Short mmCIF file of C-alpha atoms and ligand atoms in Angstrom, two decimals:
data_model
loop_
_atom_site.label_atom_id
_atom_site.label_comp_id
_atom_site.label_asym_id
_atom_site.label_seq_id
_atom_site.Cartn_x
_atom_site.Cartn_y
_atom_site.Cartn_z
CA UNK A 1 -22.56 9.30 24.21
CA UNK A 2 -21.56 6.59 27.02
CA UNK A 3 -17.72 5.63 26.41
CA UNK A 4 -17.71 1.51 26.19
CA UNK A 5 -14.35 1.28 25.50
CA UNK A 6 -11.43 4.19 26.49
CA UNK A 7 -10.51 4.35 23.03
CA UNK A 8 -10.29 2.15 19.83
CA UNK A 9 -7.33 3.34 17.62
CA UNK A 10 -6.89 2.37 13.86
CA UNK A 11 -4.25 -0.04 14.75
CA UNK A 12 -2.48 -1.54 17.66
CA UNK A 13 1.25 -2.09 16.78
CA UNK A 14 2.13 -2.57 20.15
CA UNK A 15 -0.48 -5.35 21.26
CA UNK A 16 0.65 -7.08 18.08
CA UNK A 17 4.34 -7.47 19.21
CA UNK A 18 3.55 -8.54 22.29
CA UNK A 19 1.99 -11.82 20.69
CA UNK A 20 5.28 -12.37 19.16
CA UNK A 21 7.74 -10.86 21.20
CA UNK A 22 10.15 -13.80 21.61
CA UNK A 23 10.39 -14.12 18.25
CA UNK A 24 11.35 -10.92 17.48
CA UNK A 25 14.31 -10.16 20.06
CA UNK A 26 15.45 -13.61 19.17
CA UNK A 27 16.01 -12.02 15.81
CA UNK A 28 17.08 -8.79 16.91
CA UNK A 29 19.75 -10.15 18.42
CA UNK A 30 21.15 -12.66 16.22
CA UNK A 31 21.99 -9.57 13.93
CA UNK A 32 22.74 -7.73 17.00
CA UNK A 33 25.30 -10.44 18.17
CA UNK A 34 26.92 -10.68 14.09
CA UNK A 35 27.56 -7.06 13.52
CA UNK A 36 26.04 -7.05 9.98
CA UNK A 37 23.94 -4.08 10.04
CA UNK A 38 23.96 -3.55 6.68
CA UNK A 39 23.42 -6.48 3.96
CA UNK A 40 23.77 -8.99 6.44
CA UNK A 41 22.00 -12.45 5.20
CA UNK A 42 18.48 -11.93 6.87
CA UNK A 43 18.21 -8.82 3.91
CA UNK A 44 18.89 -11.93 1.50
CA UNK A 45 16.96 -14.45 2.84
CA UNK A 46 13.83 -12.22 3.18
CA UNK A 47 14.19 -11.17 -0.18
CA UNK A 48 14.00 -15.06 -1.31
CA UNK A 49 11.16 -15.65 1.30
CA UNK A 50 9.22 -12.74 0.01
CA UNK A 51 9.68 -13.21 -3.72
CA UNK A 52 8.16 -16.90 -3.23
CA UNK A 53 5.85 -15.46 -1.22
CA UNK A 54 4.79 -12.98 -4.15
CA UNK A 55 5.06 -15.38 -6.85
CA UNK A 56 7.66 -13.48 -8.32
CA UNK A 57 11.35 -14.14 -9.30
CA UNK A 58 13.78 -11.31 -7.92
CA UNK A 59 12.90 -9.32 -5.31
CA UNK A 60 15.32 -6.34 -4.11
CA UNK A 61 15.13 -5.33 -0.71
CA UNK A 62 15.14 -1.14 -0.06
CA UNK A 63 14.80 1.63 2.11
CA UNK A 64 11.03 2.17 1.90
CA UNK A 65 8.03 1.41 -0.20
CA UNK A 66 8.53 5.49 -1.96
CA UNK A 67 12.37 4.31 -2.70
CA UNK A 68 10.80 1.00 -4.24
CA UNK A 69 8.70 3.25 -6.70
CA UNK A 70 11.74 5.76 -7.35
CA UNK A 71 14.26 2.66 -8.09
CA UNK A 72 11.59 0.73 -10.40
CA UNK A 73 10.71 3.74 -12.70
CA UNK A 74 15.08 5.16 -12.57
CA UNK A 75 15.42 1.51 -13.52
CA UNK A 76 12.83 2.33 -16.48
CA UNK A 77 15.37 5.64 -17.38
CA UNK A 78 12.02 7.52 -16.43
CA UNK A 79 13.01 11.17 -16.36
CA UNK A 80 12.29 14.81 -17.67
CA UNK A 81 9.43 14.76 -20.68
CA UNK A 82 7.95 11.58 -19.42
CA UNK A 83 4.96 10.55 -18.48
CA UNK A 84 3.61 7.72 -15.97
CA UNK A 85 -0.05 7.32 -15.82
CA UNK A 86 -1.47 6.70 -11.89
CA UNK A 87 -4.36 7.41 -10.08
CA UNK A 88 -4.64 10.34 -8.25
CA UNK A 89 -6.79 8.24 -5.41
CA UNK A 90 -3.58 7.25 -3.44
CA UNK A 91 -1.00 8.01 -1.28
CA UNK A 92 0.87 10.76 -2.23
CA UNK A 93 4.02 8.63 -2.51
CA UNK A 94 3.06 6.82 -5.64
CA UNK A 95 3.11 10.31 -7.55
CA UNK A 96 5.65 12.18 -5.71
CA UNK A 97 8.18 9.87 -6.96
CA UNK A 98 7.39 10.38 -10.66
CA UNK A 99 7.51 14.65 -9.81
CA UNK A 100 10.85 13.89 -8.23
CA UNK A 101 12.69 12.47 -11.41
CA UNK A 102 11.25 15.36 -13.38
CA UNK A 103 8.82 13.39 -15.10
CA UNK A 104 5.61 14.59 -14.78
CA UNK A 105 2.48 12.16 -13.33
CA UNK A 106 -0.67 12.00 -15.40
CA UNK A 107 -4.17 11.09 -13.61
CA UNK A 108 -6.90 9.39 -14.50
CA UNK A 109 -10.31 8.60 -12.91
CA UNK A 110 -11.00 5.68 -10.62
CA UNK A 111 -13.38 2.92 -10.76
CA UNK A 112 -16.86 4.38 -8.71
CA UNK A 113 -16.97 1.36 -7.05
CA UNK A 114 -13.46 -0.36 -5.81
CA UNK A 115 -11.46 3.09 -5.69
CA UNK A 116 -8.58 1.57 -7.89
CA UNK A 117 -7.25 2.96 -11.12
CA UNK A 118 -9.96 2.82 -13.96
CA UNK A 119 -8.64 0.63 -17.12
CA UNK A 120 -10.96 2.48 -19.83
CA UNK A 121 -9.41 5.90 -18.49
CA UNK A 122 -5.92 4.73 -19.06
CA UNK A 123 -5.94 4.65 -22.79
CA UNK A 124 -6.77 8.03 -23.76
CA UNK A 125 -3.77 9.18 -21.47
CA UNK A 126 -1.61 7.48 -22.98
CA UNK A 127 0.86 9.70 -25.73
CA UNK A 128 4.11 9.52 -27.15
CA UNK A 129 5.96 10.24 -24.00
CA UNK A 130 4.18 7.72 -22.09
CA UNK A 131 6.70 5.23 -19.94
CA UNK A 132 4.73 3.51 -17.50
CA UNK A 133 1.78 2.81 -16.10
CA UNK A 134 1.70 2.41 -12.32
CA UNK A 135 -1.81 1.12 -10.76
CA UNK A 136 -1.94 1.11 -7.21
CA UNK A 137 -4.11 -2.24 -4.93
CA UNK A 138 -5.86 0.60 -3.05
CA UNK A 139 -6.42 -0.52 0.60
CA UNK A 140 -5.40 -4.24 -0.14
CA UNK A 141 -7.95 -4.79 -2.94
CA UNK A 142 -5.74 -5.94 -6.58
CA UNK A 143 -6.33 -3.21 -9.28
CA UNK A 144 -8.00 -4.69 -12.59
CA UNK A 145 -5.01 -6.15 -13.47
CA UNK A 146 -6.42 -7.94 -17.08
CA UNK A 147 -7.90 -4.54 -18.55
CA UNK A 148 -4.32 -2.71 -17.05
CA UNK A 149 -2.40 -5.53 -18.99
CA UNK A 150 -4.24 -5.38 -21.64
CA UNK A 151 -3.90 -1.27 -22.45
CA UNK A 152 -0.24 -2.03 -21.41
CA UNK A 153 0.44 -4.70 -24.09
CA UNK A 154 -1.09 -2.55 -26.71
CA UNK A 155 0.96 0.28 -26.22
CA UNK A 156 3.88 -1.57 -25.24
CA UNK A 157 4.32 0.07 -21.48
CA UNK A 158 5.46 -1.54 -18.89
CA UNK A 159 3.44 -1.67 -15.72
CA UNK A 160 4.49 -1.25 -11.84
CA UNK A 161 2.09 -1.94 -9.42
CA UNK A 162 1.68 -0.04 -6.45
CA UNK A 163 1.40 -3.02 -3.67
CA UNK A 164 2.30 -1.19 -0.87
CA UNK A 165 -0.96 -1.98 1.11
CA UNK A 166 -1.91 -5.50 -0.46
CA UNK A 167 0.96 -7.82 -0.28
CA UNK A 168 -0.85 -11.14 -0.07
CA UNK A 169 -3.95 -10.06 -2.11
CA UNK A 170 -4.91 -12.05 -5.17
CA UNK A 171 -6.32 -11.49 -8.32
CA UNK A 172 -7.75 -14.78 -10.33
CA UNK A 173 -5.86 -16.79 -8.02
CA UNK A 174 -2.36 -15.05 -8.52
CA UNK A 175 -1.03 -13.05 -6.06
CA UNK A 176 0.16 -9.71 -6.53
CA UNK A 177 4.01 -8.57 -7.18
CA UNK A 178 3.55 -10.98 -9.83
CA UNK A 179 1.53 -9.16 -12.83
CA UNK A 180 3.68 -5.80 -13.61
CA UNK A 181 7.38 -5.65 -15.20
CA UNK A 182 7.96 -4.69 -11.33
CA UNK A 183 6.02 -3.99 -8.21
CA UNK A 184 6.29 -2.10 -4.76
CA UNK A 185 6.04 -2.97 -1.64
CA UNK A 186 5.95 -0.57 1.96
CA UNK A 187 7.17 -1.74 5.27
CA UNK A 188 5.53 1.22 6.79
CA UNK A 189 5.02 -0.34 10.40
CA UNK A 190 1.42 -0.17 9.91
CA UNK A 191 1.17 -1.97 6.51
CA UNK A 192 0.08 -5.62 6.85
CA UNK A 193 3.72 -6.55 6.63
CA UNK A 194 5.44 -3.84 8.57
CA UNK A 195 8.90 -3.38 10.08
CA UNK A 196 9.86 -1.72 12.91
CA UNK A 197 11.09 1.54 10.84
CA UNK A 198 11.15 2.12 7.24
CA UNK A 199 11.56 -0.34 4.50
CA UNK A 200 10.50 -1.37 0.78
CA UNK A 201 10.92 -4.12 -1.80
CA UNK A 202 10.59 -3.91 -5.49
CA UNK A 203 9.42 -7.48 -6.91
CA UNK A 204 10.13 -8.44 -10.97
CA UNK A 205 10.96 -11.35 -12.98
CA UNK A 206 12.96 -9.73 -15.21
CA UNK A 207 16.91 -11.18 -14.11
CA UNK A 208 18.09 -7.86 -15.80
CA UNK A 209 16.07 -5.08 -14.15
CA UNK A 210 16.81 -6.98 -10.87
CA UNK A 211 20.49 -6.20 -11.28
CA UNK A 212 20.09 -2.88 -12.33
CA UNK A 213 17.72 -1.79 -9.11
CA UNK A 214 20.59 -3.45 -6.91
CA UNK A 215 23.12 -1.33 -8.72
CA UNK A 216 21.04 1.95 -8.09
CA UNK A 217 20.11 1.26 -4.93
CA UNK A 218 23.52 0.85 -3.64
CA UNK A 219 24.91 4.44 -5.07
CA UNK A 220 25.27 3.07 -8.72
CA UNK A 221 28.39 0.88 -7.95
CA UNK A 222 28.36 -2.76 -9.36
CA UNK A 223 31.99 -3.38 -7.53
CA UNK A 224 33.59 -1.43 -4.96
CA UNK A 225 33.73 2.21 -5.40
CA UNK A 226 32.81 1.58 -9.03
CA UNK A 227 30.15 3.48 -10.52
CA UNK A 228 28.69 2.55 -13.24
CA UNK A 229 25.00 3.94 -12.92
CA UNK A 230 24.09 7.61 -11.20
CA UNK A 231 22.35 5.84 -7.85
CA UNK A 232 20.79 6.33 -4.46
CA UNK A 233 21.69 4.88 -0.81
CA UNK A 234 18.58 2.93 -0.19
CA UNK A 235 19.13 -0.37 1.78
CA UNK A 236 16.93 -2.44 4.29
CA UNK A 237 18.80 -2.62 7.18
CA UNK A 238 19.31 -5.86 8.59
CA UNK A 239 17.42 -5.53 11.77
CA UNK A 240 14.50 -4.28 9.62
CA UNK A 241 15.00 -7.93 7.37
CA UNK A 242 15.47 -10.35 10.44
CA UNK A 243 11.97 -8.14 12.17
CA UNK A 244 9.96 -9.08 8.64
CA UNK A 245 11.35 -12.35 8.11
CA UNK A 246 9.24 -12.88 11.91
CA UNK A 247 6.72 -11.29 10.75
CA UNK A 248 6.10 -12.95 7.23
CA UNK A 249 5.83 -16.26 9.08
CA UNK A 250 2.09 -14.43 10.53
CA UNK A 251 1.15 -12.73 7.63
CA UNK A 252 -1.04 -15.25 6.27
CA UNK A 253 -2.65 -15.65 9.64
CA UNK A 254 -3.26 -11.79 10.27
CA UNK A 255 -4.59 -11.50 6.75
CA UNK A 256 -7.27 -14.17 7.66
CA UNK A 257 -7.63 -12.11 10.57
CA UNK A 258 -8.54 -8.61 8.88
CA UNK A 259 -10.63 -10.49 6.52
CA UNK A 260 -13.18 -12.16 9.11
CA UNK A 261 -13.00 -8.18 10.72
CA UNK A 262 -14.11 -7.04 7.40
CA UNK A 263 -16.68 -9.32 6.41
CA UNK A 264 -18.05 -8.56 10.07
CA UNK A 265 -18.06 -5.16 9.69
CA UNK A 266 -19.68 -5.63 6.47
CA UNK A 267 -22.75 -7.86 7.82
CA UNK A 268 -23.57 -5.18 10.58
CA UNK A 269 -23.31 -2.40 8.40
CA UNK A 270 -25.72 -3.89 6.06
CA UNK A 271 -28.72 -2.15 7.28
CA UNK A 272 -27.32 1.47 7.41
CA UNK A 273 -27.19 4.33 4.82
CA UNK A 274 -23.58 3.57 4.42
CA UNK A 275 -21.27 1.76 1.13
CA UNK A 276 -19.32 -0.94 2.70
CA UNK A 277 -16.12 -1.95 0.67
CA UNK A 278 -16.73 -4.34 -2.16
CA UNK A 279 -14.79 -6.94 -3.14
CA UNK A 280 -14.41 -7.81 -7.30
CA UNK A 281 -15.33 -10.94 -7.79
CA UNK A 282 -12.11 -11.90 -9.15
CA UNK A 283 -9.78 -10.79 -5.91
CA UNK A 284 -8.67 -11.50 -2.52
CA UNK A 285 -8.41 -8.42 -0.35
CA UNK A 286 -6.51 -8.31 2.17
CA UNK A 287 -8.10 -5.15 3.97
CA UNK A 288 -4.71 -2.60 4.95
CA UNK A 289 -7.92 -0.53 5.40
CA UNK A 290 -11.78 -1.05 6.05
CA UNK A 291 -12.92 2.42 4.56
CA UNK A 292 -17.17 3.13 4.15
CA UNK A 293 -18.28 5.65 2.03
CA UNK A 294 -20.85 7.63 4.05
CA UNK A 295 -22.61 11.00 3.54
CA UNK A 296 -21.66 13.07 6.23
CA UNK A 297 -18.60 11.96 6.68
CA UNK A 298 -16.49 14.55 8.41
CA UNK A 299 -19.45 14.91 11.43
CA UNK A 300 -19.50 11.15 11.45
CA UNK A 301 -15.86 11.42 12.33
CA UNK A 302 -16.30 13.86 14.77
CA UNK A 303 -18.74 11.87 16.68
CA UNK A 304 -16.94 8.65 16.33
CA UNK A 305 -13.78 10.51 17.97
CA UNK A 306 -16.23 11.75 20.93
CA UNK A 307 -17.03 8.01 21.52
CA UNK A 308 -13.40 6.77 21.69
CA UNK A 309 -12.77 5.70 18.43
CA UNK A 310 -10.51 6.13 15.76
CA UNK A 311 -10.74 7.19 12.22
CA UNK A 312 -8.60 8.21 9.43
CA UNK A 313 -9.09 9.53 5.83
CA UNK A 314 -7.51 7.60 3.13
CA UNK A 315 -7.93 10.09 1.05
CA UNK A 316 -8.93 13.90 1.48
CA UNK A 317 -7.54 15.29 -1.58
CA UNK A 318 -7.21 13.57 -4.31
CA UNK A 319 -3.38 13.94 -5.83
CA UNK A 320 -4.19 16.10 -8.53
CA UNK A 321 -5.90 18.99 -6.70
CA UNK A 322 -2.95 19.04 -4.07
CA UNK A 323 -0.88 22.25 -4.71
CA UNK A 324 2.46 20.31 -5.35
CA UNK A 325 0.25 18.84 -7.90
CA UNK A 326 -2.07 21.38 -9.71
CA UNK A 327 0.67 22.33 -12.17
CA UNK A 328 0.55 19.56 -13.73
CA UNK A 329 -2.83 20.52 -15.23
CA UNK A 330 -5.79 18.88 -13.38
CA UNK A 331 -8.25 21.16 -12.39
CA UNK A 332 -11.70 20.74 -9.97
CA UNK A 333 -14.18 18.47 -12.21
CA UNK A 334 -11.38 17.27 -13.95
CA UNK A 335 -12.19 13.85 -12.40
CA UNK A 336 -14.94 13.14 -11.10
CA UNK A 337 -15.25 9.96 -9.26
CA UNK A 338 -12.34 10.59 -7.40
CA UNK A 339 -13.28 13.57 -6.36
CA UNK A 340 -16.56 12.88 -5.02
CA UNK A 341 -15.23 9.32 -3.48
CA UNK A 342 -12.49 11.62 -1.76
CA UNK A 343 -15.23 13.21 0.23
CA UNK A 344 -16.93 10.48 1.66
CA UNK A 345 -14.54 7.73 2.24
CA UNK A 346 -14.10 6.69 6.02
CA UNK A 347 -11.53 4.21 7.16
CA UNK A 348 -12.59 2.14 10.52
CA UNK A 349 -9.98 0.72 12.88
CA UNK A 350 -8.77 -2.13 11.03
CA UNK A 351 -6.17 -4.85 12.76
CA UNK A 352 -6.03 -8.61 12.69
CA UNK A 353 -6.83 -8.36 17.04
CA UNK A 354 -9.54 -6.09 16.85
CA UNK A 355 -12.43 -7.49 18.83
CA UNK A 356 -15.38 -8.40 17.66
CA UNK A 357 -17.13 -6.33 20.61
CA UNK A 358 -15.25 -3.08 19.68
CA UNK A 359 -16.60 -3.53 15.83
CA UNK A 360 -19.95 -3.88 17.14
CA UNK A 361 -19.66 -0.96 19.34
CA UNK A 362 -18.32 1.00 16.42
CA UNK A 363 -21.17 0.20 14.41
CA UNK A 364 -23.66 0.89 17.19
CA UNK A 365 -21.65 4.37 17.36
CA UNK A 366 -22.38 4.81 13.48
CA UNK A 367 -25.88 3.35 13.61
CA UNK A 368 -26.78 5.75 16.51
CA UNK A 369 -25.18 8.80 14.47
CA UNK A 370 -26.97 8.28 11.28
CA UNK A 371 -30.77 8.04 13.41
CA UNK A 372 -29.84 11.42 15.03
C1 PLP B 1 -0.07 3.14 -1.93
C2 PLP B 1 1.23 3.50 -1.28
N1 PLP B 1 2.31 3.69 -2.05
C3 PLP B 1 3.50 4.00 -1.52
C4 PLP B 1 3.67 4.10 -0.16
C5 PLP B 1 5.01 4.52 0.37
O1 PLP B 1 5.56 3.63 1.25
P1 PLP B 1 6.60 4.10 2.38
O2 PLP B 1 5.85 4.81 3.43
O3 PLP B 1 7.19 2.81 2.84
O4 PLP B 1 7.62 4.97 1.72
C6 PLP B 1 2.57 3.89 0.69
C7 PLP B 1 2.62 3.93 2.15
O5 PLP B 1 3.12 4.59 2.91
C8 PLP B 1 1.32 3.59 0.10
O6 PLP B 1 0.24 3.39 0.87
#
């Protein structure tokens, strides 16, 4: 195969900084020059810029998008003989944290067609030791946020949504952050939004949980050396808030961005033996990742990395057949779709400055794979 391009990776952090470069050490070193590394007011500010953004009330600024989870479900009291209902189609994070506090995560199945949590599996999960519900916006697409609610309200359970790779996405018009009692957001540098390090924010409305995740996440003390809850050192550093507060100002822009990539991708992929991503009707998505489902899919990687380009595998193993997992009951066949999507899915380089010449060329490189 002739190399086009010298390589093609899944994202180009570094191109994208140098559009805004100026920006950025202009904020870098107004915290720089101030000496407030930790909580200084850009943690603040971002916090109100983001929670407008979001649509949501409160929004509590942290050390990463896994600390957002832990603090939202320790702000819950979840602990040992719980349960939290996920999907076991997602980053490893949004389980690991519910392991970590000794509660134990149950799976469900996922929706054959968007990847994201299926509402008519949560129900029959649910038992007495229930205590949340936590359905993740897989690759920027909203989960089915009126069938979640609904099983929620019934059973009285409060919801957290998983956001970490769909802030900006909308479901009927609202964006997310705003549905659940609380929701999670990564500032993994490669997430739409992403800092230059680590960083999180949990979103609610509630004025009472808000206080109680600042409390925790600042070792349990509401005054100085006061302790009044057991906590956790988890703060967004202030370079990390003045970086996003830059970067929020493009989000919209680079979400545009991903989505004219997508639909591109989409329109030359039509006439291959491959399952684009599909969008619900109802939602915006925002496209973290452009993953096909293709049969094949491990050779089709291998040839794609031969030609220059990039691939990853969002994911390989669905959560509950991991080995930090399988205790918690979930055998092979235990769910299906997941399990069958988890061998097929392919994620293309996604980011808002990919050319439109590389996505054909990546498509060519699939089309030619597929007639051979
Ligand atoms: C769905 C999901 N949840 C949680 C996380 C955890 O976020 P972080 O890496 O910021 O801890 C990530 C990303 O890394 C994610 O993709």
């Amino acid at each position: 195969m002739s190399k086009k391009f010298d390589s093609i990776p899944m994202a180009d952090l570094v191109g994208q900084y140098h559009g805004i470069k100026k920006e950025i050490q202009k904020a870098i070193n107004e915290v720089l020059e101030s000496g407030r590394f930790i909580l200084g007011p850009q943690v603040r500010a971002l916090e109100e810029e983001l929670a407008a953004y979001c649509e949501a009330k409160h929004a509590i600024a942290c050390n990463s998008g896994t600390d957002a989870l832990q603090l939202a479900l320790m702000a819950l009291g979840v602990g040992p003989d719980d349960e939290v209902i996920t999907t076991p189609f997602t980053f490893v994070a949004t389980a690991e944290v519910i392991g970590i506090l000794g509660a134990k995560p149950v799976f469900v199945d996922i929706d054959p067609v968007t990847y994201n949590i299926d509402p008519s599996q949560i129900e029959k999960a649910v038992t007495k030791k229930t205590k949340a519900i936590i359905p993740v916006h897989l690759y920027g697409q909203p989960a089915d946020m009126d069938a979640i609610l609904a099983v929620a309200k019934k059973h009285k359970l409060p919801v957290i949504e998983d956001a970490a790779q769909a802030v900006g996405a909308t479901y009927k018009g609202r964006k997310v952050c705003s549905f659940g009692v609380m929701a999670c957001l990564s500032f993994f540098p490669s997430k739409n939004l992403g800092a230059y390090g680590d960083g999180g924010m949990i979103l609610t409305a509630d004025p009472e949980l808000e206080k109680k995740i600042r409390v925790i996440a600042n070792h349990g003390q509401d005054k100085r050396y006061h302790h009044s809850l057991l906590g956790i050192n988890s703060r967004l550093d202030t370079i990390q808030a003045a970086i996003l507060q830059v970067r929020l100002r493009h989000l919209d822009a680079w979400s545009e961005a991903r989505m004219d990539r997508a639909a591109l991708y989409t329109e030359l992929l039509k006439p291959l033996d491959v399952i684009p991503p599909a969008i619900a009707e109802t939602c915006t998505h925002v496209f973290h990742q452009y993953s096909i489902r293709v049969k094949n899919r491990d050779r089709l990687q291998d040839k794609l990395q031969e030609a220059g380009i990039a691939t990853a595998i969002h994911y390989p193993i669905p959560l509950h057949l991991q080995p930090a997992f399988r205790h918690y009951g979930k055998g092979e066949g235990s769910l299906p779709v997941a399990e069958s999507v988890a061998k097929e899915v392919l994620s293309l380089p996604m980011y808002p400055e990919l050319e439109e010449e590389k996505i054909q060329y990546i498509v060519d490189q699939i089309a030619g794979f597929l007639k051979s």
